[in-house]
Amino acid sequence: MTDDTVLVVGAGPVGILNALGLARAGIPVTVLDRAPGVVRSPRAAIYHWAALDGLERLGVYEQAATRGFLKQDYEYRAYKTGERVRFGLDPLEGLVERPYNLHLGQGALVEIALAELAAHDSATVLWQHTVVAVDQDDDRVTVTVETPDGVRTSTAGWLIGADGASSAVRKAVGLPFEGFTWPERFVATNVRYPFAEHGFAQSTFIVDDVYGAVIAKLDDSAGGGLWRYTYCESQDLPEDGVLDRMPDVHRAVLPTPAEVEMAEWAPYRMHQRVAPRFREGRVLLAGDAAHVTNPSGGLGLTGGLFDTFVLQEALAAVVHGTADQSVLDAYSRERRRVFVELVDPAATAIKKMIFHNSDPEQLERDMAGLRRLATDRDALIERLMLTKRMETPSLIGAW
């Protein structure tokens, strides 16, 4: 007998939105996550314009836009020369329905999606459930889970692994994670500081091999709101000294460093890795469990969302018997191709430009390219369409 239930491991945006799409399609779904609740530490917070239509289809866009905010402007600052280049998404107006990005902490998006998921009686979310083993046969998947009440097993017809770069699901089915880890440490911080008063755009990139940074506004709340300030430091420096070294970074970049109010911070490693395939029998991978990239250009979460938009639809069609399982192989091939051919090289190039720009001649070439984007509308549109090219159209009926 066919099992129509789906297990989703991982309650980040990719896992919860996959679960929501499946629940909206009438499929029983259970989400397992090892954390005690929604993760609050600084993580991805920018949703590129091309992904917003998918959030609308899943019924969470309006709430997300209300809780976060929409923006169009970018600025690049060369730290050593002081040059600033600013441009925005306004050339997309009239070409696309939503010519702006959404800024919202990913924890907030998860909360919105969880509230929507709670309206479906067939959906369950179980916290403090850690997957330790995965077994499968031709008909079902069985997971062994450590819970607060002891070890349990759960079975389902399908399993989606959306449990991050260190995915227990991916490891349990024996898939390697090919690629490399960057030698630097990324430090993501949520701070309160009057960036706008000091002329910073809502997305600002400091280009420098020492003081390179990505600065992005997170909300419009009273008191100036929360901003994300992310920078690199040597992995050789002791991690327990990160907080002590932060004031030196602020003094080098910010006009009034004493005004910085630290809310949250988290150090982490950066990777460029991908699984050899995103399907192993009845187990499917999505988001960082399938592919992971450095966050310099905000392409990692966008890629995970594009996985989600096609996977939940394709899997629902398979469960309902309106599509053959080959659509899931197509999902695996196409989403991996997009990562290898587009996301990985683009994110790597962005990181090198922002954080590794030590050669004056290379800096001038990079800034010249940015100047062109500020003056050549067609060139800017071509650049902005990168995220649209990351999208995989609906696979239903195409295979």
mmCIF file of C-alpha atoms in Angstrom, residues 61-389:
data_model
loop_
_atom_site.group_PDB
_atom_site.id
_atom_site.type_symbol
_atom_site.label_atom_id
_atom_site.label_comp_id
_atom_site.label_asym_id
_atom_site.label_seq_id
_atom_site.Cartn_x
_atom_site.Cartn_y
_atom_site.Cartn_z
ATOM 1 C CA TYR A 61 4.211 37.132 0.834
ATOM 2 C CA GLU A 62 1.804 39.788 2.112
ATOM 3 C CA GLN A 63 2.523 39.021 5.763
ATOM 4 C CA ALA A 64 6.253 38.873 5.090
ATOM 5 C CA ALA A 65 6.216 42.225 3.296
ATOM 6 C CA THR A 66 4.231 43.772 6.153
ATOM 7 C CA ARG A 67 6.560 42.428 8.820
ATOM 8 C CA GLY A 68 9.725 43.245 6.863
ATOM 9 C CA PHE A 69 10.188 45.958 4.275
ATOM 10 C CA LEU A 70 10.789 46.325 0.541
ATOM 11 C CA LYS A 71 13.839 48.081 -0.885
ATOM 12 C CA GLN A 72 15.508 48.894 -4.182
ATOM 13 C CA ASP A 73 18.874 50.578 -3.519
ATOM 14 C CA TYR A 74 22.444 49.234 -3.458
ATOM 15 C CA GLU A 75 25.738 50.951 -2.768
ATOM 16 C CA TYR A 76 29.330 49.761 -3.152
ATOM 17 C CA ARG A 77 32.086 51.600 -1.260
ATOM 18 C CA ALA A 78 35.767 51.114 -2.005
ATOM 19 C CA TYR A 79 37.312 51.410 1.456
ATOM 20 C CA LYS A 80 40.811 52.406 0.302
ATOM 21 C CA THR A 81 39.773 55.081 -2.209
ATOM 22 C CA GLY A 82 36.519 56.264 -0.682
ATOM 23 C CA GLU A 83 34.671 55.905 -3.997
ATOM 24 C CA ARG A 84 30.951 55.159 -3.794
ATOM 25 C CA VAL A 85 28.774 53.708 -6.534
ATOM 26 C CA ARG A 86 25.017 53.528 -6.033
ATOM 27 C CA PHE A 87 22.250 52.010 -8.134
ATOM 28 C CA GLY A 88 18.890 50.338 -7.586
ATOM 29 C CA LEU A 89 16.262 47.953 -8.873
ATOM 30 C CA ASP A 90 14.102 50.710 -10.379
ATOM 31 C CA PRO A 91 14.997 49.710 -14.003
ATOM 32 C CA LEU A 92 12.914 46.578 -13.378
ATOM 33 C CA GLU A 93 9.769 48.656 -12.946
ATOM 34 C CA GLY A 94 7.339 47.807 -15.716
ATOM 35 C CA LEU A 95 9.267 44.632 -16.533
ATOM 36 C CA VAL A 96 8.426 42.517 -13.480
ATOM 37 C CA GLU A 97 5.563 42.493 -10.993
ATOM 38 C CA ARG A 98 7.696 43.064 -7.893
ATOM 39 C CA PRO A 99 10.787 45.191 -8.712
ATOM 40 C CA TYR A 100 12.232 45.188 -5.206
ATOM 41 C CA ASN A 101 13.844 42.915 -2.646
ATOM 42 C CA LEU A 102 12.336 41.909 0.664
ATOM 43 C CA HIS A 103 14.367 42.348 3.847
ATOM 44 C CA LEU A 104 13.217 40.129 6.718
ATOM 45 C CA GLY A 105 15.086 37.895 9.141
ATOM 46 C CA GLN A 106 14.592 34.276 8.177
ATOM 47 C CA GLY A 107 13.319 33.457 11.661
ATOM 48 C CA ALA A 108 10.452 35.883 11.090
ATOM 49 C CA LEU A 109 9.572 34.229 7.784
ATOM 50 C CA VAL A 110 9.559 30.841 9.508
ATOM 51 C CA GLU A 111 7.173 32.182 12.162
ATOM 52 C CA ILE A 112 4.814 33.449 9.463
ATOM 53 C CA ALA A 113 4.896 30.119 7.640
ATOM 54 C CA LEU A 114 4.426 28.171 10.880
ATOM 55 C CA ALA A 115 1.274 30.142 11.631
ATOM 56 C CA GLU A 116 -0.060 29.288 8.170
ATOM 57 C CA LEU A 117 0.934 25.649 8.604
ATOM 58 C CA ALA A 118 -0.922 25.450 11.918
ATOM 59 C CA ALA A 119 -4.193 25.975 10.044
ATOM 60 C CA HIS A 120 -3.771 22.540 8.425
ATOM 61 C CA ASP A 121 -4.836 19.626 10.641
ATOM 62 C CA SER A 122 -2.700 17.246 8.574
ATOM 63 C CA ALA A 123 0.533 19.116 9.452
ATOM 64 C CA THR A 124 2.635 18.546 12.573
ATOM 65 C CA VAL A 125 5.860 20.208 13.725
ATOM 66 C CA LEU A 126 7.970 18.362 16.305
ATOM 67 C CA TRP A 127 10.813 20.235 18.004
ATOM 68 C CA GLN A 128 13.768 18.601 19.783
ATOM 69 C CA HIS A 129 13.592 15.662 17.389
ATOM 70 C CA THR A 130 17.037 14.727 16.103
ATOM 71 C CA VAL A 131 17.329 12.322 13.179
ATOM 72 C CA VAL A 132 20.051 9.722 13.764
ATOM 73 C CA ALA A 133 19.324 7.166 11.038
ATOM 74 C CA VAL A 134 17.431 6.834 7.762
ATOM 75 C CA ASP A 135 16.396 3.579 6.107
ATOM 76 C CA GLN A 136 14.247 3.068 3.035
ATOM 77 C CA ASP A 137 12.838 0.472 0.679
ATOM 78 C CA ASP A 138 10.808 0.733 -2.500
ATOM 79 C CA ASP A 139 7.678 1.866 -0.664
ATOM 80 C CA ARG A 140 8.626 3.957 2.346
ATOM 81 C CA VAL A 141 11.267 5.738 4.423
ATOM 82 C CA THR A 142 11.905 5.040 8.103
ATOM 83 C CA VAL A 143 13.758 7.513 10.303
ATOM 84 C CA THR A 144 15.143 6.898 13.765
ATOM 85 C CA VAL A 145 14.770 9.978 15.935
ATOM 86 C CA GLU A 146 16.058 10.978 19.347
ATOM 87 C CA THR A 147 13.310 12.826 21.214
ATOM 88 C CA PRO A 148 12.890 14.183 24.754
ATOM 89 C CA ASP A 149 10.925 10.990 25.473
ATOM 90 C CA GLY A 150 13.503 8.611 24.058
ATOM 91 C CA VAL A 151 14.330 7.087 20.692
ATOM 92 C CA ARG A 152 11.425 6.733 18.274
ATOM 93 C CA THR A 153 10.922 5.681 14.658
ATOM 94 C CA SER A 154 8.683 7.306 12.077
ATOM 95 C CA THR A 155 7.740 6.125 8.610
ATOM 96 C CA ALA A 156 6.520 8.016 5.574
ATOM 97 C CA GLY A 157 6.267 7.669 1.841
ATOM 98 C CA TRP A 158 8.834 10.397 1.243
ATOM 99 C CA LEU A 159 11.458 12.357 3.150
ATOM 100 C CA ILE A 160 12.734 15.872 2.422
ATOM 101 C CA GLY A 161 16.083 16.710 3.984
ATOM 102 C CA ALA A 162 16.179 20.458 4.572
ATOM 103 C CA ASP A 163 18.402 20.300 7.626
ATOM 104 C CA GLY A 164 21.258 22.543 6.592
ATOM 105 C CA ALA A 165 24.858 22.198 5.527
ATOM 106 C CA SER A 166 25.613 19.559 8.168
ATOM 107 C CA SER A 167 22.517 17.604 7.081
ATOM 108 C CA ALA A 168 21.989 14.397 9.033
ATOM 109 C CA VAL A 169 19.703 13.203 6.243
ATOM 110 C CA ARG A 170 22.324 13.646 3.538
ATOM 111 C CA LYS A 171 24.921 11.860 5.638
ATOM 112 C CA ALA A 172 22.518 9.048 6.523
ATOM 113 C CA VAL A 173 21.888 8.204 2.863
ATOM 114 C CA GLY A 174 25.613 8.288 2.117
ATOM 115 C CA LEU A 175 25.783 11.314 -0.181
ATOM 116 C CA PRO A 176 29.053 13.282 -0.043
ATOM 117 C CA PHE A 177 29.219 17.080 0.021
ATOM 118 C CA GLU A 178 31.714 18.008 -2.658
ATOM 119 C CA GLY A 179 33.539 21.336 -2.716
ATOM 120 C CA PHE A 180 35.573 23.340 -0.237
ATOM 121 C CA THR A 181 35.429 25.478 2.901
ATOM 122 C CA TRP A 182 36.720 29.065 2.794
ATOM 123 C CA PRO A 183 39.657 29.664 5.141
ATOM 124 C CA GLU A 184 38.108 32.776 6.713
ATOM 125 C CA ARG A 185 35.559 33.110 9.484
ATOM 126 C CA PHE A 186 32.405 35.064 8.752
ATOM 127 C CA VAL A 187 30.969 37.107 11.623
ATOM 128 C CA ALA A 188 27.287 38.035 11.268
ATOM 129 C CA THR A 189 26.008 40.683 13.649
ATOM 130 C CA ASN A 190 22.639 42.325 14.224
ATOM 131 C CA VAL A 191 23.211 45.892 15.388
ATOM 132 C CA ARG A 192 21.378 49.139 15.982
ATOM 133 C CA TYR A 193 23.194 52.107 14.473
ATOM 134 C CA PRO A 194 22.062 55.192 12.461
ATOM 135 C CA PHE A 195 23.444 53.915 9.164
ATOM 136 C CA ALA A 196 20.924 55.888 7.096
ATOM 137 C CA GLU A 197 21.850 59.151 8.848
ATOM 138 C CA HIS A 198 25.459 58.533 7.834
ATOM 139 C CA GLY A 199 24.548 57.985 4.174
ATOM 140 C CA PHE A 200 24.574 54.187 3.988
ATOM 141 C CA ALA A 201 22.213 52.591 1.488
ATOM 142 C CA GLN A 202 19.852 49.914 2.734
ATOM 143 C CA SER A 203 22.218 47.361 1.170
ATOM 144 C CA THR A 204 25.827 48.550 1.327
ATOM 145 C CA PHE A 205 28.964 46.614 0.407
ATOM 146 C CA ILE A 206 32.345 47.717 1.745
ATOM 147 C CA VAL A 207 34.948 46.518 -0.777
ATOM 148 C CA ASP A 208 38.274 45.755 0.915
ATOM 149 C CA ASP A 209 40.585 42.872 1.714
ATOM 150 C CA VAL A 210 40.718 43.848 5.423
ATOM 151 C CA TYR A 211 37.505 45.732 6.186
ATOM 152 C CA GLY A 212 35.181 44.237 3.592
ATOM 153 C CA ALA A 213 31.600 44.015 4.829
ATOM 154 C CA VAL A 214 27.993 43.485 3.832
ATOM 155 C CA ILE A 215 25.614 45.875 5.594
ATOM 156 C CA ALA A 216 21.858 45.513 5.205
ATOM 157 C CA LYS A 217 18.841 47.016 6.916
ATOM 158 C CA LEU A 218 16.594 44.397 8.515
ATOM 159 C CA ASP A 219 13.514 46.302 9.650
ATOM 160 C CA ASP A 220 11.817 49.668 9.975
ATOM 161 C CA SER A 221 11.078 49.539 13.681
ATOM 162 C CA ALA A 222 11.286 52.520 16.010
ATOM 163 C CA GLY A 223 14.714 53.734 17.007
ATOM 164 C CA GLY A 224 16.272 53.206 13.596
ATOM 165 C CA GLY A 225 15.614 49.506 13.371
ATOM 166 C CA LEU A 226 17.975 46.581 13.195
ATOM 167 C CA TRP A 227 20.784 46.219 10.645
ATOM 168 C CA ARG A 228 22.933 43.241 9.674
ATOM 169 C CA TYR A 229 26.687 43.924 9.625
ATOM 170 C CA THR A 230 28.714 40.971 8.336
ATOM 171 C CA TYR A 231 32.476 40.873 7.954
ATOM 172 C CA CYS A 232 35.379 38.426 7.664
ATOM 173 C CA GLU A 233 38.308 37.705 9.914
ATOM 174 C CA SER A 234 41.121 35.161 9.964
ATOM 175 C CA GLN A 235 40.167 31.709 11.126
ATOM 176 C CA ASP A 236 43.506 31.676 12.983
ATOM 177 C CA LEU A 237 42.162 34.220 15.472
ATOM 178 C CA PRO A 238 40.525 32.639 18.539
ATOM 179 C CA GLU A 239 36.762 32.450 18.187
ATOM 180 C CA ASP A 240 36.244 33.389 21.831
ATOM 181 C CA GLY A 241 37.826 36.773 21.104
ATOM 182 C CA VAL A 242 35.402 37.799 18.320
ATOM 183 C CA LEU A 243 33.395 40.162 20.517
ATOM 184 C CA ASP A 244 36.538 41.830 21.873
ATOM 185 C CA ARG A 245 37.795 42.536 18.335
ATOM 186 C CA MET A 246 34.521 43.978 16.984
ATOM 187 C CA PRO A 247 35.130 47.570 18.174
ATOM 188 C CA ASP A 248 38.281 47.725 16.027
ATOM 189 C CA VAL A 249 36.210 46.830 12.957
ATOM 190 C CA HIS A 250 33.601 49.470 13.794
ATOM 191 C CA ARG A 251 36.224 52.159 14.402
ATOM 192 C CA ALA A 252 37.746 51.501 10.990
ATOM 193 C CA VAL A 253 34.486 51.723 9.022
ATOM 194 C CA LEU A 254 31.839 53.695 10.920
ATOM 195 C CA PRO A 255 31.891 57.478 11.509
ATOM 196 C CA THR A 256 30.592 57.208 15.099
ATOM 197 C CA PRO A 257 31.488 53.716 16.333
ATOM 198 C CA ALA A 258 30.502 54.440 19.911
ATOM 199 C CA GLU A 259 26.852 54.484 18.789
ATOM 200 C CA VAL A 260 26.853 50.810 17.810
ATOM 201 C CA GLU A 261 24.447 48.769 19.900
ATOM 202 C CA MET A 262 25.045 45.044 19.575
ATOM 203 C CA ALA A 263 21.910 42.880 19.562
ATOM 204 C CA GLU A 264 23.109 39.460 18.353
ATOM 205 C CA TRP A 265 26.173 37.979 16.727
ATOM 206 C CA ALA A 266 27.287 34.618 15.382
ATOM 207 C CA PRO A 267 30.579 33.405 13.863
ATOM 208 C CA TYR A 268 30.459 30.691 11.214
ATOM 209 C CA ARG A 269 32.409 29.063 8.414
ATOM 210 C CA MET A 270 31.668 29.603 4.722
ATOM 211 C CA HIS A 271 31.424 26.800 2.191
ATOM 212 C CA GLN A 272 31.040 26.159 -1.520
ATOM 213 C CA ARG A 273 29.665 22.627 -1.603
ATOM 214 C CA VAL A 274 27.080 20.537 -3.433
ATOM 215 C CA ALA A 275 25.768 16.981 -3.225
ATOM 216 C CA PRO A 276 26.239 14.805 -6.340
ATOM 217 C CA ARG A 277 22.447 14.452 -6.618
ATOM 218 C CA PHE A 278 19.434 15.740 -4.723
ATOM 219 C CA ARG A 279 17.427 12.522 -4.862
ATOM 220 C CA GLU A 280 18.326 9.183 -3.323
ATOM 221 C CA GLY A 281 15.361 6.869 -3.694
ATOM 222 C CA ARG A 282 12.550 8.308 -1.594
ATOM 223 C CA VAL A 283 14.817 10.890 0.022
ATOM 224 C CA LEU A 284 15.074 14.383 -1.475
ATOM 225 C CA LEU A 285 17.442 17.194 -0.519
ATOM 226 C CA ALA A 286 16.730 20.913 -0.665
ATOM 227 C CA GLY A 287 18.390 24.160 0.379
ATOM 228 C CA ASP A 288 21.672 24.030 2.278
ATOM 229 C CA ALA A 289 21.353 20.268 2.724
ATOM 230 C CA ALA A 290 21.796 19.985 -1.050
ATOM 231 C CA HIS A 291 24.059 22.925 -1.835
ATOM 232 C CA VAL A 292 25.679 25.679 0.169
ATOM 233 C CA THR A 293 27.429 28.876 -0.855
ATOM 234 C CA ASN A 294 28.937 31.871 0.871
ATOM 235 C CA PRO A 295 26.281 34.502 1.697
ATOM 236 C CA SER A 296 28.018 37.565 0.215
ATOM 237 C CA GLY A 297 25.416 38.069 -2.513
ATOM 238 C CA GLY A 298 22.418 36.636 -0.686
ATOM 239 C CA LEU A 299 22.159 33.813 -3.220
ATOM 240 C CA GLY A 300 22.049 30.863 -0.823
ATOM 241 C CA LEU A 301 18.571 31.390 0.605
ATOM 242 C CA THR A 302 17.269 32.476 -2.803
ATOM 243 C CA GLY A 303 18.513 29.189 -4.274
ATOM 244 C CA GLY A 304 16.873 27.263 -1.442
ATOM 245 C CA LEU A 305 13.568 29.005 -2.078
ATOM 246 C CA PHE A 306 13.713 28.149 -5.765
ATOM 247 C CA ASP A 307 14.310 24.515 -4.744
ATOM 248 C CA THR A 308 11.227 24.720 -2.563
ATOM 249 C CA PHE A 309 8.900 26.239 -5.122
ATOM 250 C CA VAL A 310 9.395 23.379 -7.585
ATOM 251 C CA LEU A 311 9.959 20.514 -5.145
ATOM 252 C CA GLN A 312 6.784 20.847 -3.101
ATOM 253 C CA GLU A 313 4.711 21.081 -6.282
ATOM 254 C CA ALA A 314 6.460 18.136 -7.955
ATOM 255 C CA LEU A 315 6.302 15.897 -4.898
ATOM 256 C CA ALA A 316 2.619 16.714 -4.365
ATOM 257 C CA ALA A 317 1.914 15.686 -7.952
ATOM 258 C CA VAL A 318 3.784 12.401 -7.472
ATOM 259 C CA VAL A 319 1.938 11.636 -4.241
ATOM 260 C CA HIS A 320 -1.413 12.395 -5.892
ATOM 261 C CA GLY A 321 -0.501 10.205 -8.868
ATOM 262 C CA THR A 322 -0.696 12.997 -11.450
ATOM 263 C CA ALA A 323 3.046 12.926 -12.220
ATOM 264 C CA ASP A 324 5.601 10.159 -12.612
ATOM 265 C CA GLN A 325 8.506 9.879 -10.168
ATOM 266 C CA SER A 326 10.825 10.950 -12.990
ATOM 267 C CA VAL A 327 9.795 14.539 -12.204
ATOM 268 C CA LEU A 328 11.812 14.200 -9.006
ATOM 269 C CA ASP A 329 14.878 13.164 -10.981
ATOM 270 C CA ALA A 330 14.319 16.272 -13.104
ATOM 271 C CA TYR A 331 14.196 18.331 -9.906
ATOM 272 C CA SER A 332 17.527 16.857 -8.836
ATOM 273 C CA ARG A 333 19.227 17.487 -12.191
ATOM 274 C CA GLU A 334 17.910 20.988 -12.772
ATOM 275 C CA ARG A 335 18.454 22.402 -9.313
ATOM 276 C CA ARG A 336 21.981 20.986 -9.160
ATOM 277 C CA ARG A 337 22.737 22.404 -12.617
ATOM 278 C CA VAL A 338 21.582 25.853 -11.521
ATOM 279 C CA PHE A 339 23.854 25.747 -8.505
ATOM 280 C CA VAL A 340 26.908 24.523 -10.386
ATOM 281 C CA GLU A 341 26.514 26.750 -13.438
ATOM 282 C CA LEU A 342 25.097 29.950 -11.901
ATOM 283 C CA VAL A 343 24.983 30.228 -8.120
ATOM 284 C CA ASP A 344 28.398 28.828 -7.216
ATOM 285 C CA PRO A 345 30.461 30.931 -9.657
ATOM 286 C CA ALA A 346 28.415 34.097 -9.047
ATOM 287 C CA ALA A 347 28.622 33.880 -5.253
ATOM 288 C CA THR A 348 32.341 33.109 -5.421
ATOM 289 C CA ALA A 349 32.987 36.129 -7.647
ATOM 290 C CA ILE A 350 30.999 38.421 -5.341
ATOM 291 C CA LYS A 351 32.899 37.237 -2.264
ATOM 292 C CA LYS A 352 36.261 37.736 -3.941
ATOM 293 C CA MET A 353 35.325 41.252 -5.030
ATOM 294 C CA ILE A 354 34.072 42.342 -1.603
ATOM 295 C CA PHE A 355 36.458 40.588 0.756
ATOM 296 C CA HIS A 356 39.651 39.895 -1.210
ATOM 297 C CA ASN A 357 40.268 43.102 -3.171
ATOM 298 C CA SER A 358 43.884 43.921 -2.365
ATOM 299 C CA ASP A 359 45.272 44.660 -5.856
ATOM 300 C CA PRO A 360 44.723 48.320 -6.908
ATOM 301 C CA GLU A 361 44.384 47.393 -10.577
ATOM 302 C CA GLN A 362 41.782 44.729 -9.834
ATOM 303 C CA LEU A 363 39.937 47.148 -7.584
ATOM 304 C CA GLU A 364 39.780 49.678 -10.429
ATOM 305 C CA ARG A 365 38.457 47.032 -12.832
ATOM 306 C CA ASP A 366 35.787 46.016 -10.328
ATOM 307 C CA MET A 367 34.749 49.592 -9.611
ATOM 308 C CA ALA A 368 34.659 50.348 -13.353
ATOM 309 C CA GLY A 369 32.209 47.493 -13.800
ATOM 310 C CA LEU A 370 30.057 48.878 -10.998
ATOM 311 C CA ARG A 371 30.171 52.376 -12.480
ATOM 312 C CA ARG A 372 28.801 50.940 -15.688
ATOM 313 C CA LEU A 373 25.844 49.457 -13.807
ATOM 314 C CA ALA A 374 25.099 52.917 -12.423
ATOM 315 C CA THR A 375 25.035 54.510 -15.888
ATOM 316 C CA ASP A 376 23.984 51.753 -18.320
ATOM 317 C CA ARG A 377 20.370 50.705 -17.756
ATOM 318 C CA ASP A 378 20.582 47.652 -20.035
ATOM 319 C CA ALA A 379 23.731 46.408 -18.313
ATOM 320 C CA LEU A 380 22.078 46.789 -14.925
ATOM 321 C CA ILE A 381 18.960 44.909 -16.021
ATOM 322 C CA GLU A 382 21.141 42.076 -17.317
ATOM 323 C CA ARG A 383 22.918 41.927 -13.949
ATOM 324 C CA LEU A 384 19.673 42.009 -11.984
ATOM 325 C CA MET A 385 18.258 39.131 -14.026
ATOM 326 C CA LEU A 386 20.829 36.754 -12.536
ATOM 327 C CA THR A 387 18.452 35.761 -9.762
ATOM 328 C CA LYS A 388 15.632 35.169 -12.238
ATOM 329 C CA ARG A 389 17.901 32.786 -14.151
#
